[in-house]
Amino acid sequence: MPVGPAFTGILAFMGFTLWVSMSWSFSGKPGALNGPSQLQPVVKEAFSKPLFLTPSPDETDRLFVVEQGGRIVIVTGDQQQSSPFLNIADKVVAGGERGLLGLAFHPRYASNGRFFVNYTRAKDGATVIAEYQVSSDPDKASPQETVLLVIPQPYSNHNGDMIAFRQDGLLYIGTGDW
């Protein structure tokens, strides 16, 4: 069976990752940092199964936290906002490797307010890629959903999760075993 350039690239990346992992495990350390490093908690609030954290693309000091159960919560400074940016818990089946799994802001989010989510649909366990928009309140999403893609999933695990834009402006989706 012929191997295409994309598959070859994936194999090369996996080989490099394996090489880095093996070299770290043999040396006992991942490499030198540029000076001392200290971790400080940013928010002392409790989240419900947070899976992803991303800064606001509109250059405010907000952080968006994706919770597996179906909420996206905003943190400003060191305070979690009292109501979620988006709550689609009624559409999501959560647990194990399922739930609200990914968030990607459109490259021009600051001007168009569009963002995309990857979640596991409650009624059948399918992966859903959907588009939403921010409302007139920058801390609230409009509840109107546009479903872009539905991927039937044969199992309750390995459903993918990552969703991201690259510099080419295209949306990339990790789909798991599909």
PDB file of C-alpha atoms in Angstrom:
ATOM      1  CA  MET A   1       0.000   0.000   0.000  1.00  0.00           C
ATOM      2  CA  PRO A   2       1.498   3.399  -0.965  1.00  0.00           C
ATOM      3  CA  VAL A   3       2.200   5.821   1.839  1.00  0.00           C
ATOM      4  CA  GLY A   4       1.280   9.459   1.184  1.00  0.00           C
ATOM      5  CA  PRO A   5       3.248  12.516   2.349  1.00  0.00           C
ATOM      6  CA  ALA A   6       0.773  13.283   5.164  1.00  0.00           C
ATOM      7  CA  PHE A   7       1.176   9.802   6.641  1.00  0.00           C
ATOM      8  CA  THR A   8       4.952  10.001   6.244  1.00  0.00           C
ATOM      9  CA  GLY A   9       4.900  13.345   8.080  1.00  0.00           C
ATOM     10  CA  ILE A  10       2.863  11.827  10.905  1.00  0.00           C
ATOM     11  CA  LEU A  11       5.299   8.923  11.164  1.00  0.00           C
ATOM     12  CA  ALA A  12       8.246  11.329  11.201  1.00  0.00           C
ATOM     13  CA  PHE A  13       6.594  13.382  13.949  1.00  0.00           C
ATOM     14  CA  MET A  14       5.819  10.248  15.959  1.00  0.00           C
ATOM     15  CA  GLY A  15       9.397   9.061  15.524  1.00  0.00           C
ATOM     16  CA  PHE A  16      10.741  12.416  16.683  1.00  0.00           C
ATOM     17  CA  THR A  17       8.367  12.385  19.664  1.00  0.00           C
ATOM     18  CA  LEU A  18       9.482   8.869  20.569  1.00  0.00           C
ATOM     19  CA  TRP A  19      13.139   9.903  20.260  1.00  0.00           C
ATOM     20  CA  VAL A  20      12.586  12.941  22.521  1.00  0.00           C
ATOM     21  CA  SER A  21      10.634  10.849  25.036  1.00  0.00           C
ATOM     22  CA  MET A  22      13.306   8.164  25.102  1.00  0.00           C
ATOM     23  CA  SER A  23      16.130  10.661  25.465  1.00  0.00           C
ATOM     24  CA  TRP A  24      14.302  12.324  28.379  1.00  0.00           C
ATOM     25  CA  SER A  25      13.643   9.010  30.071  1.00  0.00           C
ATOM     26  CA  PHE A  26      17.269   7.913  29.699  1.00  0.00           C
ATOM     27  CA  SER A  27      18.686  11.200  30.921  1.00  0.00           C
ATOM     28  CA  GLY A  28      16.139  11.495  33.720  1.00  0.00           C
ATOM     29  CA  LYS A  29      15.336  15.128  32.908  1.00  0.00           C
ATOM     30  CA  PRO A  30      13.656  16.948  30.021  1.00  0.00           C
ATOM     31  CA  GLY A  31      16.388  19.521  29.476  1.00  0.00           C
ATOM     32  CA  ALA A  32      17.500  22.810  30.946  1.00  0.00           C
ATOM     33  CA  LEU A  33      15.132  25.718  31.485  1.00  0.00           C
ATOM     34  CA  ASN A  34      16.247  29.297  31.054  1.00  0.00           C
ATOM     35  CA  GLY A  35      16.437  29.989  34.768  1.00  0.00           C
ATOM     36  CA  PRO A  36      14.319  29.110  37.784  1.00  0.00           C
ATOM     37  CA  SER A  37      10.635  28.519  37.252  1.00  0.00           C
ATOM     38  CA  GLN A  38       7.813  28.869  39.749  1.00  0.00           C
ATOM     39  CA  LEU A  39       4.197  27.947  39.256  1.00  0.00           C
ATOM     40  CA  GLN A  40       1.547  30.157  40.792  1.00  0.00           C
ATOM     41  CA  PRO A  41      -2.166  29.390  40.841  1.00  0.00           C
ATOM     42  CA  VAL A  42      -4.012  31.904  38.698  1.00  0.00           C
ATOM     43  CA  VAL A  43      -7.485  31.128  39.989  1.00  0.00           C
ATOM     44  CA  LYS A  44      -8.420  29.514  43.246  1.00  0.00           C
ATOM     45  CA  GLU A  45     -11.956  28.688  42.102  1.00  0.00           C
ATOM     46  CA  ALA A  46     -12.974  25.094  41.557  1.00  0.00           C
ATOM     47  CA  PHE A  47     -13.748  23.951  38.048  1.00  0.00           C
ATOM     48  CA  SER A  48     -15.729  20.887  37.058  1.00  0.00           C
ATOM     49  CA  LYS A  49     -13.389  18.628  35.076  1.00  0.00           C
ATOM     50  CA  PRO A  50     -11.506  21.322  33.140  1.00  0.00           C
ATOM     51  CA  LEU A  51     -10.009  19.998  29.904  1.00  0.00           C
ATOM     52  CA  PHE A  52      -8.691  23.032  28.058  1.00  0.00           C
ATOM     53  CA  LEU A  53      -7.574  26.578  28.789  1.00  0.00           C
ATOM     54  CA  THR A  54      -7.019  29.281  26.187  1.00  0.00           C
ATOM     55  CA  PRO A  55      -6.515  33.044  26.295  1.00  0.00           C
ATOM     56  CA  SER A  56      -9.066  35.362  24.775  1.00  0.00           C
ATOM     57  CA  PRO A  57      -8.173  36.130  21.163  1.00  0.00           C
ATOM     58  CA  ASP A  58      -9.380  39.724  21.515  1.00  0.00           C
ATOM     59  CA  GLU A  59      -6.343  40.613  23.636  1.00  0.00           C
ATOM     60  CA  THR A  60      -8.290  41.148  26.853  1.00  0.00           C
ATOM     61  CA  ASP A  61      -6.961  39.476  29.983  1.00  0.00           C
ATOM     62  CA  ARG A  62      -9.696  36.822  29.922  1.00  0.00           C
ATOM     63  CA  LEU A  63      -9.027  33.087  29.957  1.00  0.00           C
ATOM     64  CA  PHE A  64     -11.580  30.590  28.648  1.00  0.00           C
ATOM     65  CA  VAL A  65     -11.804  27.255  30.487  1.00  0.00           C
ATOM     66  CA  VAL A  66     -13.565  24.322  28.799  1.00  0.00           C
ATOM     67  CA  GLU A  67     -15.282  21.980  31.256  1.00  0.00           C
ATOM     68  CA  GLN A  68     -16.045  18.415  30.196  1.00  0.00           C
ATOM     69  CA  GLY A  69     -19.677  18.659  31.320  1.00  0.00           C
ATOM     70  CA  GLY A  70     -20.515  21.257  28.680  1.00  0.00           C
ATOM     71  CA  ARG A  71     -19.601  24.679  30.011  1.00  0.00           C
ATOM     72  CA  ILE A  72     -17.073  27.277  28.917  1.00  0.00           C
ATOM     73  CA  VAL A  73     -16.170  29.521  31.833  1.00  0.00           C
ATOM     74  CA  ILE A  74     -14.361  32.863  31.675  1.00  0.00           C
ATOM     75  CA  VAL A  75     -11.680  33.843  34.155  1.00  0.00           C
ATOM     76  CA  THR A  76     -10.699  37.505  34.360  1.00  0.00           C
ATOM     77  CA  GLY A  77      -7.656  38.312  36.441  1.00  0.00           C
ATOM     78  CA  ASP A  78      -8.002  35.831  39.278  1.00  0.00           C
ATOM     79  CA  GLN A  79     -11.812  35.701  39.325  1.00  0.00           C
ATOM     80  CA  GLN A  80     -14.083  33.179  37.658  1.00  0.00           C
ATOM     81  CA  GLN A  81     -17.211  34.826  36.278  1.00  0.00           C
ATOM     82  CA  SER A  82     -20.413  33.766  37.997  1.00  0.00           C
ATOM     83  CA  SER A  83     -22.215  32.589  34.853  1.00  0.00           C
ATOM     84  CA  PRO A  84     -20.653  30.629  31.993  1.00  0.00           C
ATOM     85  CA  PHE A  85     -19.759  32.043  28.596  1.00  0.00           C
ATOM     86  CA  LEU A  86     -21.505  29.029  27.029  1.00  0.00           C
ATOM     87  CA  ASN A  87     -23.491  26.203  28.602  1.00  0.00           C
ATOM     88  CA  ILE A  88     -24.441  23.295  26.340  1.00  0.00           C
ATOM     89  CA  ALA A  89     -24.619  20.676  29.101  1.00  0.00           C
ATOM     90  CA  ASP A  90     -28.060  19.571  27.868  1.00  0.00           C
ATOM     91  CA  LYS A  91     -26.544  18.592  24.484  1.00  0.00           C
ATOM     92  CA  VAL A  92     -23.449  16.819  25.829  1.00  0.00           C
ATOM     93  CA  VAL A  93     -22.815  13.360  27.216  1.00  0.00           C
ATOM     94  CA  ALA A  94     -19.840  13.655  29.580  1.00  0.00           C
ATOM     95  CA  GLY A  95     -17.636  11.133  31.285  1.00  0.00           C
ATOM     96  CA  GLY A  96     -14.628   9.050  30.425  1.00  0.00           C
ATOM     97  CA  GLU A  97     -13.363  10.415  27.112  1.00  0.00           C
ATOM     98  CA  ARG A  98     -16.621  12.153  26.168  1.00  0.00           C
ATOM     99  CA  GLY A  99     -17.957  15.636  26.759  1.00  0.00           C
ATOM    100  CA  LEU A 100     -17.263  19.169  25.625  1.00  0.00           C
ATOM    101  CA  LEU A 101     -13.758  18.478  24.396  1.00  0.00           C
ATOM    102  CA  GLY A 102     -12.454  21.417  22.410  1.00  0.00           C
ATOM    103  CA  LEU A 103     -12.734  25.130  21.651  1.00  0.00           C
ATOM    104  CA  ALA A 104     -11.242  27.136  18.782  1.00  0.00           C
ATOM    105  CA  PHE A 105     -11.702  30.837  18.183  1.00  0.00           C
ATOM    106  CA  HIS A 106     -11.954  31.996  14.576  1.00  0.00           C
ATOM    107  CA  PRO A 107      -8.755  33.817  13.525  1.00  0.00           C
ATOM    108  CA  ARG A 108     -10.830  37.007  13.173  1.00  0.00           C
ATOM    109  CA  TYR A 109     -12.827  36.459  16.381  1.00  0.00           C
ATOM    110  CA  ALA A 110     -12.206  40.040  17.524  1.00  0.00           C
ATOM    111  CA  SER A 111     -14.205  41.306  14.528  1.00  0.00           C
ATOM    112  CA  ASN A 112     -16.649  38.453  13.773  1.00  0.00           C
ATOM    113  CA  GLY A 113     -17.232  36.817  17.201  1.00  0.00           C
ATOM    114  CA  ARG A 114     -17.220  33.280  15.765  1.00  0.00           C
ATOM    115  CA  PHE A 115     -15.941  30.258  17.674  1.00  0.00           C
ATOM    116  CA  PHE A 116     -16.169  26.502  17.286  1.00  0.00           C
ATOM    117  CA  VAL A 117     -16.588  23.605  19.695  1.00  0.00           C
ATOM    118  CA  ASN A 118     -16.097  19.849  19.589  1.00  0.00           C
ATOM    119  CA  TYR A 119     -18.442  17.831  21.789  1.00  0.00           C
ATOM    120  CA  THR A 120     -19.950  14.377  22.233  1.00  0.00           C
ATOM    121  CA  ARG A 121     -23.687  14.480  21.532  1.00  0.00           C
ATOM    122  CA  ALA A 122     -25.938  13.185  24.329  1.00  0.00           C
ATOM    123  CA  LYS A 123     -28.500  11.375  22.189  1.00  0.00           C
ATOM    124  CA  ASP A 124     -26.121   9.058  20.316  1.00  0.00           C
ATOM    125  CA  GLY A 125     -22.486   9.659  21.328  1.00  0.00           C
ATOM    126  CA  ALA A 126     -21.572  11.193  17.969  1.00  0.00           C
ATOM    127  CA  THR A 127     -18.859  13.827  17.705  1.00  0.00           C
ATOM    128  CA  VAL A 128     -20.316  17.224  16.811  1.00  0.00           C
ATOM    129  CA  ILE A 129     -18.393  20.187  15.448  1.00  0.00           C
ATOM    130  CA  ALA A 130     -20.526  23.290  15.902  1.00  0.00           C
ATOM    131  CA  GLU A 131     -20.189  27.021  15.402  1.00  0.00           C
ATOM    132  CA  TYR A 132     -21.370  29.659  17.855  1.00  0.00           C
ATOM    133  CA  GLN A 133     -21.094  33.428  18.073  1.00  0.00           C
ATOM    134  CA  VAL A 134     -20.542  35.796  20.929  1.00  0.00           C
ATOM    135  CA  SER A 135     -23.605  37.864  21.867  1.00  0.00           C
ATOM    136  CA  SER A 136     -23.650  41.641  22.286  1.00  0.00           C
ATOM    137  CA  ASP A 137     -22.211  40.940  25.756  1.00  0.00           C
ATOM    138  CA  PRO A 138     -18.573  39.853  25.172  1.00  0.00           C
ATOM    139  CA  ASP A 139     -18.815  37.537  28.196  1.00  0.00           C
ATOM    140  CA  LYS A 140     -21.803  35.579  26.824  1.00  0.00           C
ATOM    141  CA  ALA A 141     -22.189  33.418  23.751  1.00  0.00           C
ATOM    142  CA  SER A 142     -25.394  33.361  21.770  1.00  0.00           C
ATOM    143  CA  PRO A 143     -27.140  30.000  22.334  1.00  0.00           C
ATOM    144  CA  GLN A 144     -27.814  29.633  18.584  1.00  0.00           C
ATOM    145  CA  GLU A 145     -25.840  26.630  17.300  1.00  0.00           C
ATOM    146  CA  THR A 146     -24.847  25.838  13.724  1.00  0.00           C
ATOM    147  CA  VAL A 147     -23.850  22.187  13.418  1.00  0.00           C
ATOM    148  CA  LEU A 148     -21.083  21.874  10.824  1.00  0.00           C
ATOM    149  CA  LEU A 149     -20.175  18.210  11.081  1.00  0.00           C
ATOM    150  CA  VAL A 150     -21.491  15.079  12.818  1.00  0.00           C
ATOM    151  CA  ILE A 151     -19.201  12.066  13.066  1.00  0.00           C
ATOM    152  CA  PRO A 152     -20.748   8.800  14.276  1.00  0.00           C
ATOM    153  CA  GLN A 153     -18.472   7.221  16.865  1.00  0.00           C
ATOM    154  CA  PRO A 154     -18.339   3.425  17.161  1.00  0.00           C
ATOM    155  CA  TYR A 155     -17.058   3.453  20.742  1.00  0.00           C
ATOM    156  CA  SER A 156     -17.281   5.601  23.858  1.00  0.00           C
ATOM    157  CA  ASN A 157     -13.541   6.257  23.837  1.00  0.00           C
ATOM    158  CA  HIS A 158     -10.940   7.569  21.381  1.00  0.00           C
ATOM    159  CA  ASN A 159     -13.321  10.286  20.201  1.00  0.00           C
ATOM    160  CA  GLY A 160     -10.652  12.901  19.563  1.00  0.00           C
ATOM    161  CA  ASP A 161     -10.796  16.337  21.128  1.00  0.00           C
ATOM    162  CA  MET A 162      -8.454  18.903  19.659  1.00  0.00           C
ATOM    163  CA  ILE A 163      -9.892  21.574  17.409  1.00  0.00           C
ATOM    164  CA  ALA A 164      -7.702  24.440  16.209  1.00  0.00           C
ATOM    165  CA  PHE A 165      -7.040  26.908  13.428  1.00  0.00           C
ATOM    166  CA  ARG A 166      -3.674  26.987  11.704  1.00  0.00           C
ATOM    167  CA  GLN A 167      -2.056  29.950   9.981  1.00  0.00           C
ATOM    168  CA  ASP A 168      -3.676  28.823   6.711  1.00  0.00           C
ATOM    169  CA  GLY A 169      -7.053  29.820   8.203  1.00  0.00           C
ATOM    170  CA  LEU A 170      -8.441  26.277   8.100  1.00  0.00           C
ATOM    171  CA  LEU A 171     -10.053  24.538  11.060  1.00  0.00           C
ATOM    172  CA  TYR A 172      -8.413  21.229  12.009  1.00  0.00           C
ATOM    173  CA  ILE A 173     -10.198  18.579  14.067  1.00  0.00           C
ATOM    174  CA  GLY A 174      -8.864  15.540  15.919  1.00  0.00           C
ATOM    175  CA  THR A 175     -11.442  12.777  15.385  1.00  0.00           C
ATOM    176  CA  GLY A 176     -10.098   9.774  17.268  1.00  0.00           C
ATOM    177  CA  ASP A 177     -10.694   6.324  15.740  1.00  0.00           C
ATOM    178  CA  TRP A 178     -13.038   7.542  13.022  1.00  0.00           C
TER     179      TRP A 178
END
